[in-house]
Coordinates of C-alpha atoms in Angstrom, one line a residue:
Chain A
X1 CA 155.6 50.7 110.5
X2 CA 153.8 50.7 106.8
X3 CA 150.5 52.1 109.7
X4 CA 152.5 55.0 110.8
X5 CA 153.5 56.0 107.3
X6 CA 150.3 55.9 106.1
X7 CA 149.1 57.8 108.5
X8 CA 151.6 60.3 108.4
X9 CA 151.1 60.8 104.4
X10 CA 147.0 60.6 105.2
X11 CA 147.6 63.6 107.7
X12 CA 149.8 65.4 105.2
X13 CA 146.8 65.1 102.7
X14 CA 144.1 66.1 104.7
X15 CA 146.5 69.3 105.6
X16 CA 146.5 70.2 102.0
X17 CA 143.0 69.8 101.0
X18 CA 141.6 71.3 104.3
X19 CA 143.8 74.5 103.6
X20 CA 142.4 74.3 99.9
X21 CA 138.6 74.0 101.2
X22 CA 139.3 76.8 103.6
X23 CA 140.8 79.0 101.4
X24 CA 137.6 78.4 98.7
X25 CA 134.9 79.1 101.0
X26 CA 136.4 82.5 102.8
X27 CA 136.6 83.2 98.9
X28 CA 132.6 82.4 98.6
X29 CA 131.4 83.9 101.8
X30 CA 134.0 86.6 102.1
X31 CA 131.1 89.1 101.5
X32 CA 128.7 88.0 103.9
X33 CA 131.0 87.3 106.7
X34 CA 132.8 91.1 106.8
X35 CA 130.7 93.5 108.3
X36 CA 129.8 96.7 106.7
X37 CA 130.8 100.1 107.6
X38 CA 127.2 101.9 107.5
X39 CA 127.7 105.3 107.4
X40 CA 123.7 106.1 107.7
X41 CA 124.0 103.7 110.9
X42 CA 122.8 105.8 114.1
X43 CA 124.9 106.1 117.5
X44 CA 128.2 105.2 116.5
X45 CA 130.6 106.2 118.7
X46 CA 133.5 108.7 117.4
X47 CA 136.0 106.9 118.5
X48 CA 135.2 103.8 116.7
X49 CA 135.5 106.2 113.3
X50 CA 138.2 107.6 113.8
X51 CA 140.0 104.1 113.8
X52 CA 138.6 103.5 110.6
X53 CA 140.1 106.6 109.2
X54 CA 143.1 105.9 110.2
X55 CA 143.3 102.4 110.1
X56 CA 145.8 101.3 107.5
X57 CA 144.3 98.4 106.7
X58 CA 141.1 100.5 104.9
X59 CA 143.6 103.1 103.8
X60 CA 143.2 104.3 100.4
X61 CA 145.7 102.6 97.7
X62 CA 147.5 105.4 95.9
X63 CA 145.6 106.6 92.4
X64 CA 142.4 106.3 94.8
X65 CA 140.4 109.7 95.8
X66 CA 142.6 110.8 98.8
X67 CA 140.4 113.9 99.9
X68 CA 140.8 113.9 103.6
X69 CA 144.4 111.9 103.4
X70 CA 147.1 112.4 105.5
X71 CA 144.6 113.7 108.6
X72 CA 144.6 112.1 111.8
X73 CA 142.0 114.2 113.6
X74 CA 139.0 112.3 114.6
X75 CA 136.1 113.1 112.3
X76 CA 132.9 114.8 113.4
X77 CA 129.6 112.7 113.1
X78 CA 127.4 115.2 110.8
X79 CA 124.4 114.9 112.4
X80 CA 123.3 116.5 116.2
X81 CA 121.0 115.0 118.2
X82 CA 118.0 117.5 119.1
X83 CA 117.8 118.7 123.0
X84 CA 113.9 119.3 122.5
X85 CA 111.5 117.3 120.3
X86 CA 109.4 118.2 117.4
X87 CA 106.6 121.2 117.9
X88 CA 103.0 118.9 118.0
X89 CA 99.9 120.2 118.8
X90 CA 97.4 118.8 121.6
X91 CA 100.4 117.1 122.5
X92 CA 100.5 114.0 120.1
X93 CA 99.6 115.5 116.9
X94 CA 103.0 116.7 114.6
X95 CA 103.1 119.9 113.3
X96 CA 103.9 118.5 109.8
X97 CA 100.6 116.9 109.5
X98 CA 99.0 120.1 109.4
X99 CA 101.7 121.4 107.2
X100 CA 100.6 118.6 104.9
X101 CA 96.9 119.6 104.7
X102 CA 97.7 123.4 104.2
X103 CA 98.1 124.1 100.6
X104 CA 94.5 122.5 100.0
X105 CA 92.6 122.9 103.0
X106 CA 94.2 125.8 105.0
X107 CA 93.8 125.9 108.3
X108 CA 91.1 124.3 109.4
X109 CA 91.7 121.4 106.9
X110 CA 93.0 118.6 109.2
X111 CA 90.5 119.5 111.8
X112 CA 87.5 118.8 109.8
X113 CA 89.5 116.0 108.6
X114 CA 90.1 114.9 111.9
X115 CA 86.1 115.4 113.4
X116 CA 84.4 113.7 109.9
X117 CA 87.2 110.8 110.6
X118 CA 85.7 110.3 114.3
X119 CA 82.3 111.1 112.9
X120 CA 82.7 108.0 110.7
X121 CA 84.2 105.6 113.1
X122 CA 81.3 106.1 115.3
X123 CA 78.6 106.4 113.3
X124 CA 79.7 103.1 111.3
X125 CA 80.4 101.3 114.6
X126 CA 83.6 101.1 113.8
X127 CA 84.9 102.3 117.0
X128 CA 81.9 101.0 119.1
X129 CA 81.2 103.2 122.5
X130 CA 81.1 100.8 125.0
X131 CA 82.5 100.3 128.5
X132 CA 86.2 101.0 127.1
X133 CA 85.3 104.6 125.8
X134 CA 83.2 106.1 128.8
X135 CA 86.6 105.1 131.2
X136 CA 88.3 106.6 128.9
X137 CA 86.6 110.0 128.8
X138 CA 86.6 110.2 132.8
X139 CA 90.0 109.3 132.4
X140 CA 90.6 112.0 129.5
X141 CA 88.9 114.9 132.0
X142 CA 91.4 113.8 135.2
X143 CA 94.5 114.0 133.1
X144 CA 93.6 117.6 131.6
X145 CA 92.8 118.9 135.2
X146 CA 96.3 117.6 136.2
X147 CA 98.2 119.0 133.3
X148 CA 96.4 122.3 133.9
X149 CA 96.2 122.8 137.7
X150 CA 99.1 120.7 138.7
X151 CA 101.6 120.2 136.1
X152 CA 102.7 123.4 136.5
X153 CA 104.0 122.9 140.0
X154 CA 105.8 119.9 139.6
X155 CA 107.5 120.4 136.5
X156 CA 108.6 124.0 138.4
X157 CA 110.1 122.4 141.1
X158 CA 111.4 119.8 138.9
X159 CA 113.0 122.6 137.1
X160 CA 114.4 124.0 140.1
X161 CA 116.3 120.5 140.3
X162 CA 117.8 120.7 137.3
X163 CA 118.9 124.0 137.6
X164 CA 120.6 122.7 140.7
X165 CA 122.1 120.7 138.8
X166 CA 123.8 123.0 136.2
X167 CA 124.7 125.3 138.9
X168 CA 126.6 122.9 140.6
X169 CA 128.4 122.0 136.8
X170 CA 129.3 125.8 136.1
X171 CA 130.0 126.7 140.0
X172 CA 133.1 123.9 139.8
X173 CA 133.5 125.5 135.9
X174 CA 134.0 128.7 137.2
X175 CA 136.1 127.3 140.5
X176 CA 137.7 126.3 138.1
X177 CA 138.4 129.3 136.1
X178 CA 138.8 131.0 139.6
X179 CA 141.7 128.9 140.0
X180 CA 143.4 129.5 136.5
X181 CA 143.0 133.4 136.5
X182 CA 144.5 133.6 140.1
X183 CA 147.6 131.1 139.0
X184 CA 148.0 133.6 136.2
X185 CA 147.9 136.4 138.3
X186 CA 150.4 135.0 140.6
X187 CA 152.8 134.1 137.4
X188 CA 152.6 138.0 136.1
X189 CA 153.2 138.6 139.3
X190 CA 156.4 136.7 139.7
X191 CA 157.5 137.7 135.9
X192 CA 157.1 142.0 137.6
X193 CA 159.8 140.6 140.7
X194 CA 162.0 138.9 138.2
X195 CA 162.1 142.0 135.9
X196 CA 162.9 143.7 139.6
X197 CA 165.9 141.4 139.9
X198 CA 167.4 143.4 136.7
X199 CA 167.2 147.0 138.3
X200 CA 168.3 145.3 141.8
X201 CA 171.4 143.8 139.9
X202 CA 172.3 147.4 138.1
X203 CA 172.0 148.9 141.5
X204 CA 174.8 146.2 142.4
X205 CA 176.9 146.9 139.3
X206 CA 176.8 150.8 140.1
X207 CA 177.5 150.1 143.6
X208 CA 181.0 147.7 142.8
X209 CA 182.0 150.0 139.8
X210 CA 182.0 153.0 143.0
X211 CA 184.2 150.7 145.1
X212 CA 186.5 149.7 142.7
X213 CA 186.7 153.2 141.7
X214 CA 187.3 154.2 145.1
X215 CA 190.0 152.1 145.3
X216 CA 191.6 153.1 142.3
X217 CA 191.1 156.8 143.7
X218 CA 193.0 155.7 146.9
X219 CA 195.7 153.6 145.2
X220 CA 196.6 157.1 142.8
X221 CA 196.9 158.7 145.9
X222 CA 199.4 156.6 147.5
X223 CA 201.2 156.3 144.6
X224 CA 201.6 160.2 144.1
X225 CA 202.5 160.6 147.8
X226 CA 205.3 157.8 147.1
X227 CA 206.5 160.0 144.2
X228 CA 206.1 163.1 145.9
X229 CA 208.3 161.3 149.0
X230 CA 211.0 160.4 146.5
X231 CA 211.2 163.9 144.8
X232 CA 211.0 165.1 148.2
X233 CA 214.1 163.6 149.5
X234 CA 216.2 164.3 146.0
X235 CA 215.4 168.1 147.0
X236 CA 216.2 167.9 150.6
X237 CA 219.2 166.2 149.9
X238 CA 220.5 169.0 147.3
X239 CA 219.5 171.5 150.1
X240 CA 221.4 169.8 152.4
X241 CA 224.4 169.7 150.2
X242 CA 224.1 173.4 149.1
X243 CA 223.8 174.3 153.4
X244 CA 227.0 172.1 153.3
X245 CA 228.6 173.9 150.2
X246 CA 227.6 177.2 151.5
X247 CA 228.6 176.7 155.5
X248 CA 232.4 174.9 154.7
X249 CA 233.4 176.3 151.5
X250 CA 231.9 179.4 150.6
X251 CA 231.7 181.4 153.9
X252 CA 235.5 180.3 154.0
X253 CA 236.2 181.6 150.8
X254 CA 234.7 184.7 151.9
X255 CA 236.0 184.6 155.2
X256 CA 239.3 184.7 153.6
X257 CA 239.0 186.8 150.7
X258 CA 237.0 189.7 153.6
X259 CA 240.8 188.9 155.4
X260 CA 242.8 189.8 152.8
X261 CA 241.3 192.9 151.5
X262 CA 243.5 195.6 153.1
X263 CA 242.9 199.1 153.4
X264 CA 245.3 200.0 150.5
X265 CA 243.2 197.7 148.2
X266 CA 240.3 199.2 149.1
X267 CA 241.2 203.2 148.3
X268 CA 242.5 201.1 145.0
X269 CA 240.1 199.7 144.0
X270 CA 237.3 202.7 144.7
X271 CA 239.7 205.8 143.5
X272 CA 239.4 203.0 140.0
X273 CA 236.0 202.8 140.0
X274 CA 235.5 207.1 140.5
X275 CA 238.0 207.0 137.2
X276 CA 235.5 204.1 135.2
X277 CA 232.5 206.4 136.2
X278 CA 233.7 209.3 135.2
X279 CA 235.3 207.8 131.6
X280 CA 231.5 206.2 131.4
X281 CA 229.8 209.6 131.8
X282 CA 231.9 211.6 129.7
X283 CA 231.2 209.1 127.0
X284 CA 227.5 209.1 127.4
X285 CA 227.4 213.0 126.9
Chain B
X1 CA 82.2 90.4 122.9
X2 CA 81.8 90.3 126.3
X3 CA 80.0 87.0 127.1
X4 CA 80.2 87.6 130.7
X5 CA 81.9 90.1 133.2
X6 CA 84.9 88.6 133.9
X7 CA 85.6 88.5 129.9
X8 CA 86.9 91.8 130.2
X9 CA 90.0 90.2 131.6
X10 CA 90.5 87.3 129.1
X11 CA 93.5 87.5 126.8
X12 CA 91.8 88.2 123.7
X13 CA 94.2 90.4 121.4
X14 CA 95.5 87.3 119.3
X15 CA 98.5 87.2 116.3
X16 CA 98.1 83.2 114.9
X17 CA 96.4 82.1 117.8
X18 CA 99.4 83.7 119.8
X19 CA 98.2 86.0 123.0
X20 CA 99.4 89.3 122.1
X21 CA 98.1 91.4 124.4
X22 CA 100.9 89.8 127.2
X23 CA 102.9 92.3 125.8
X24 CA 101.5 95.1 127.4
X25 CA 103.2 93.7 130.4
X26 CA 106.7 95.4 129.0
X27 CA 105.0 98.8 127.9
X28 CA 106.7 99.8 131.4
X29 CA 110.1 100.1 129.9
X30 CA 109.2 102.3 127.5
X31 CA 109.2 104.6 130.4
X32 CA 112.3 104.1 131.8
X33 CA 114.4 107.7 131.1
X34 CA 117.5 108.2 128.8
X35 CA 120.7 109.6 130.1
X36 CA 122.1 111.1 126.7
X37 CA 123.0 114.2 127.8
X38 CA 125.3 115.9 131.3
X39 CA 122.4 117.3 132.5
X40 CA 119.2 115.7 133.8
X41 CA 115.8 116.7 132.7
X42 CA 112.7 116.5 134.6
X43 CA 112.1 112.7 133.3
X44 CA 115.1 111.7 134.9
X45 CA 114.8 113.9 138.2
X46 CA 111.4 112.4 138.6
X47 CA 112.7 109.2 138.2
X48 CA 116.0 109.1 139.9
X49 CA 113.9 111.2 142.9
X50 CA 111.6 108.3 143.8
X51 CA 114.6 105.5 143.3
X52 CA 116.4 107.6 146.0
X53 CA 113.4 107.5 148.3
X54 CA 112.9 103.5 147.5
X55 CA 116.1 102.8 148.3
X56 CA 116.1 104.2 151.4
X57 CA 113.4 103.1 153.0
X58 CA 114.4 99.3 151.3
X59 CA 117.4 100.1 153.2
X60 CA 116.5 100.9 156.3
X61 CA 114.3 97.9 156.6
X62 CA 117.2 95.5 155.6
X63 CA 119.1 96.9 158.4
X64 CA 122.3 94.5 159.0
X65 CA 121.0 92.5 155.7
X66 CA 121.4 95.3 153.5
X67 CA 124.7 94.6 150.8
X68 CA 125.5 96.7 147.9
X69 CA 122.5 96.4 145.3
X70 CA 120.3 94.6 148.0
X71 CA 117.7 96.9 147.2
X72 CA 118.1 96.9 143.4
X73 CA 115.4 93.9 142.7
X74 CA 113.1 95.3 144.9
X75 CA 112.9 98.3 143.4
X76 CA 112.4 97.3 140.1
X77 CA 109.5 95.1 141.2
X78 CA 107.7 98.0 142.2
X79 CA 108.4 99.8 139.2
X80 CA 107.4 96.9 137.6
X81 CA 104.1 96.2 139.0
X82 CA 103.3 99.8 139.2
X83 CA 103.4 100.0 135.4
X84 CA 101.3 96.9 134.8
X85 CA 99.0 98.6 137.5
X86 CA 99.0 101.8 136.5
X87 CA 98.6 101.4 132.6
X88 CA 96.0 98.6 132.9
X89 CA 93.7 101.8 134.2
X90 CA 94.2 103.6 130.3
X91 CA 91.4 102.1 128.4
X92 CA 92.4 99.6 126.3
X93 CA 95.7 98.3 127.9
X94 CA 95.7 94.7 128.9
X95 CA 95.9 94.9 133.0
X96 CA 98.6 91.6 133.4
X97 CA 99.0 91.6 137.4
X98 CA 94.7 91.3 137.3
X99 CA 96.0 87.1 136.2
X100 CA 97.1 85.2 139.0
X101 CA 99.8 83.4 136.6
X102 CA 101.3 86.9 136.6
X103 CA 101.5 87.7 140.2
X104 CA 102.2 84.3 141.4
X105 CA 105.3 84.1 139.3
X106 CA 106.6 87.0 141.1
X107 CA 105.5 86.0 144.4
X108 CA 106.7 82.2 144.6
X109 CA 110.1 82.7 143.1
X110 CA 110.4 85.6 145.7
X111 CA 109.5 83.4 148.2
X112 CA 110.4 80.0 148.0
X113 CA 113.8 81.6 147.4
X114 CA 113.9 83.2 150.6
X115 CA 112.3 79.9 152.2
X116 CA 115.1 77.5 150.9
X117 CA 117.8 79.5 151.3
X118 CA 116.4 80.2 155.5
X119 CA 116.1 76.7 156.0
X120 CA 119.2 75.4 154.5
X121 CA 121.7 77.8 155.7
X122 CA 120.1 79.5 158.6
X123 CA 117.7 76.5 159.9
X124 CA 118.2 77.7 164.0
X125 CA 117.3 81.2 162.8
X126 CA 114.2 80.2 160.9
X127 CA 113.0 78.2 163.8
X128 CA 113.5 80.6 166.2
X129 CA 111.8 83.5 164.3
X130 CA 108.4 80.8 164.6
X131 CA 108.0 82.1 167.9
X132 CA 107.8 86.1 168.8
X133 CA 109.4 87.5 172.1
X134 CA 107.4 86.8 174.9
X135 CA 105.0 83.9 174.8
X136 CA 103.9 81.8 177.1
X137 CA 105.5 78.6 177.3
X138 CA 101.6 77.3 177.3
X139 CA 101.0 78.8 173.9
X140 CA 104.2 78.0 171.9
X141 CA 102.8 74.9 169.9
X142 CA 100.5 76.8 169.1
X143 CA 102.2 79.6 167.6
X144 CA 104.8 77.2 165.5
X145 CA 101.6 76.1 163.9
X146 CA 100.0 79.6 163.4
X147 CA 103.3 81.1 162.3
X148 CA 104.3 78.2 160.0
X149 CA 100.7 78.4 158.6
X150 CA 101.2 82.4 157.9
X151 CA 104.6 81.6 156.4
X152 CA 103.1 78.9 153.7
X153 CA 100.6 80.9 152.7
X154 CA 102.4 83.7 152.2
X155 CA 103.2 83.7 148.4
X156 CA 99.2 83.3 147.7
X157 CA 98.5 86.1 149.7
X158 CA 101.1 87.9 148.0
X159 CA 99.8 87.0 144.6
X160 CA 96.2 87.5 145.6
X161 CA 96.0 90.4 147.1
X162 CA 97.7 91.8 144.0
X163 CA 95.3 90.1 141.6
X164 CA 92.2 90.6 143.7
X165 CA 92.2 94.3 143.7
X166 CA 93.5 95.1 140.6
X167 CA 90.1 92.1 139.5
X168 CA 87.9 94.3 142.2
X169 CA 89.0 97.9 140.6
X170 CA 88.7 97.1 137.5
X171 CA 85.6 95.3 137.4
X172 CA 83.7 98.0 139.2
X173 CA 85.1 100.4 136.7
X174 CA 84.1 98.5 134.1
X175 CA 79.8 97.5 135.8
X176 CA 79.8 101.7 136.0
X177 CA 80.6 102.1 132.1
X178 CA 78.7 99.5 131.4
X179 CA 75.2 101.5 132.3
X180 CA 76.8 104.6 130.6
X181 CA 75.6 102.7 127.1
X182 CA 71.9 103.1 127.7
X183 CA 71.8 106.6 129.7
X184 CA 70.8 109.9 128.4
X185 CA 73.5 112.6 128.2
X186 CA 72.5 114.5 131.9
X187 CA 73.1 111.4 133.7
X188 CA 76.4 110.7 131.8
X189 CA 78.0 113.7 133.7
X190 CA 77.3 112.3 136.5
X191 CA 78.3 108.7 135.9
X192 CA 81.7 110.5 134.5
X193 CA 82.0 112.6 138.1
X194 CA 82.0 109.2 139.9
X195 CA 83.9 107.8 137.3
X196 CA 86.2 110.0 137.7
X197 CA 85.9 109.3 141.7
X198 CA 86.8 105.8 141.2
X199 CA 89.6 106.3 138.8
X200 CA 91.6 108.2 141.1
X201 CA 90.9 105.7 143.7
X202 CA 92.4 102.9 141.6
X203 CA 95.1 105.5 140.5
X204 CA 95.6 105.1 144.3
X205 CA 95.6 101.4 144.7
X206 CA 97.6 100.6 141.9
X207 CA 100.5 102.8 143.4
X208 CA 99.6 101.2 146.8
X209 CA 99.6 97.9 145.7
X210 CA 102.8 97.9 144.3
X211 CA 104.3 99.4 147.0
X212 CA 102.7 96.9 149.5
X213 CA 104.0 93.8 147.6
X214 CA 107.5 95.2 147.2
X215 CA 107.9 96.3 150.9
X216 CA 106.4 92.8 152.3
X217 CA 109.1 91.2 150.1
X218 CA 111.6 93.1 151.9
X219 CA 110.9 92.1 155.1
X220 CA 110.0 88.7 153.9
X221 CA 113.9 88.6 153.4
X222 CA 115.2 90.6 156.1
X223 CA 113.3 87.9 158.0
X224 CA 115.6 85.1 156.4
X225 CA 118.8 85.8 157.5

């Protein structure tokens, strides 16, 4: 029992001083152990930047220079990689050699230079001719007749290749671009027929508003002639009671009064009338 | 100093007593093309064009044998030996397949590889393949003894035929320089005209040779299975 406890409280210290240790040394070799971020170091990729930049963990705390803050584009490397290399003469030689020797010797400075340089390796033995240096110059004379006579040729054809090859790049490029202008093409096209649609649909409206009109034209008809038939029978029904009035009342009335004039009334009533004239006309005068 | 003809070929470049000039044996990968850019240039057409051709033939020897990336170790053993061939010709670049230690350590991992691994799994092939298609029954003993012979001695033969005519070029290109140290300049032209003669020949062999190891490998193991 006492073994177990003691072991227990020896594990417990070990714990504690272990995490102490631990924590110490990080603290010593903290600098060695996290890598730097380079920024002179060649062929990093982009991507690998951009998470720095926007990693929070190397965020800038606040009060720090925040010049490119807030950004979460991915940042371009500053330097380009050249397609060709550097101008050299006979091949090997850089340009900026000769560049160097200019200001003092001109032109012909670093050949001189370069002739007395031989001229003292050989002469001192320095550079001893021997087996090596007569391969060599055989050597020397097959490789100029090859880069004159036949490295034309080949580097032609090779040429051709590669201009294969980018012509099969920019012919699926411009399949490509084929395929884009014909798809936006197609959509004007379809936007002209939907603008269409709108005169089609006016046509429409025109063509109900005529039918409903004609309709309405038709109905005011009907509805006159209704009127009309209405009137219509008021009148022939006051005809018809006039015909009736005239036929059984008046033409008996007249049938009756014709009756009872008698002769006698008659010379009356005209011998009167003589007497009114002549009263009238004696007045007038 | 060259104490005797041969010496040409003794390791002799030394950093602390450490043979340096073994490193021109990896001078080949300097010529090995980059792929930064979309579009290939002439390096890596070049390049890419006689892969292509490799392969194929590689291929067509393997016949049934042939698995993705059989070919891939062949290839690079002629590129390999090609470079150690071809740049041993430059003046002043160590030749390392003119040392047998070179091309046998090529040859008998090649070999014994294809040996064990015939024997152990494919032991009724092996011992059929002993005897070509129509012998007589008279001769057969005598062809498992010839054949098995042939097949011992193949990783030497391998090795030296490498070694031995990359020794034999470049000993006879060196005995011709050699007498261009005492000659006046008329005769100088003329030793560089058959110089010149000779170096294309070896240009030849050393592509040959190359070639010649890497395709006998092939059927060495299209033989196995």
């Amino acid at each position: 029992m006492s073994k177990l406890m003691f072991s227990q409280s020896s594990l417990v210290i070990i714990k504690l001083l272990w995490s102490k240790l631990s924590k110490f040394l990080t603290m010593i070799f903290r600098p060695f152990i996290q890598p730097r971020f380079n920024k002179q170091f060649l062929f990093v990729p982009n991507f690998i930047l951009a998470h720095t930049s926007t990693c929070p963990a190397s965020k800038p705390k606040c009060g720090a220079s925040a010049g490119k803050g807030g950004t979460t584009s991915i940042k371009k490397i500053d330097f380009k990689r050249a397609e060709k290399s550097a101008p050299c003469r006979f091949g090997f030689i850089p340009e900026e050699w000769f560049q160097f020797f200019h200001s003092k010797t001109g032109v012909t400075g670093p050949y001189i230079f370069g002739l007395v340089f031989v001229n003292y390796l050989v002469s001192k033995e320095i550079y001893v001719l021997e087996h090596e240096y007569y391969s060599g110059l055989s050597y020397v004379v097959i490789l100029y007749f090859i880069s004159k006579k036949m490295a034309p040729g080949i580097g032609a054809s090779l040429d051709k290749e590669v201009d294969a090859e980018i012509a099969e790049w920019e012919k699926g490029r411009a399949d490509q671009m084929k395929v884009f202008e014909t798809t936006i093409k197609d959509a004007k096209d379809a936007q002209w027929r939907a603008e269409g649609q709108k005169i089609l649909i006016e046509a429409k409206k025109e063509n109900v508003a005529m039918q409903l009109e004609a309709v309405y034209r038709e109905r005011a008809m009907r509805l006159y002639q209704m009127v009309k038939g209405r009137l219509d029978y008021h009148v022939k029904k006051r005809r018809t009671e006039n015909k009736l009035h005239q036929k059984w009342m008046i033409a008996w009335i007249l049938e009756n009064v014709h009756k009872s004039i008698t002769a006698d009334f008659q010379k009356q009533a005209l011998n009167q009338a003589i007497k009114d004239l002549a009263l009238a006309a004696s007045r007038v005068k | 100093m060259m104490t005797n003809l041969f010496s040409i070929f003794d390791p002799s470049t030394n950093l602390m007593n450490l043979p340096m000039n073994w490193i021109s044996t990896i001078l080949g990968l300097l010529f090995i093309p980059y792929s930064f850019w979309l579009i290939p240039n002439r390096h890596f057409i070049m390049w890419n064009f006689i892969s292509k051709k490799l392969h194929n033939e590689f291929k067509t020897l393997l016949k049934n044998n042939y698995f993705n990336g059989s070919t891939f170790i062949f290839i690079s053993l002629f590129f390999f030996i090609f470079f150690n061939n071809f740049l041993g010709l430059f003046p002043y670049i160590f030749t390392s397949t003119s040392h047998l230690t070179m091309s046998l350590s090529l040859s008998m991992p090649l070999w014994l590889s294809f040996m064990l691994y015939g024997w152990i799994k494919n032991t009724n092939h092996m011992f059929i393949h002993m005897i070509p298609q129509g012998t007589p029954y008279i001769l057969m003993p005598f062809m498992v003894i010839i054949e098995t012979i042939s097949n011992i001695i193949r990783p030497g033969t391998l090795a030296v035929r490498l070694t031995a005519n990359m020794i034999a070029g470049h000993l006879l290109m060196t005995l011709l320089s050699k007498t261009g140290t005492n000659m006046s300049f008329y005769m100088i032209i003329i030793l560089i005209f058959i110089q010149i003669m000779l170096m294309i020949l070896e240009s030849a062999v050393a592509i040959i040779q190359s070639y010649v190891i890497t395709i006998l490998s092939t059927l060495y193991y299209s033989e196995v299975n």
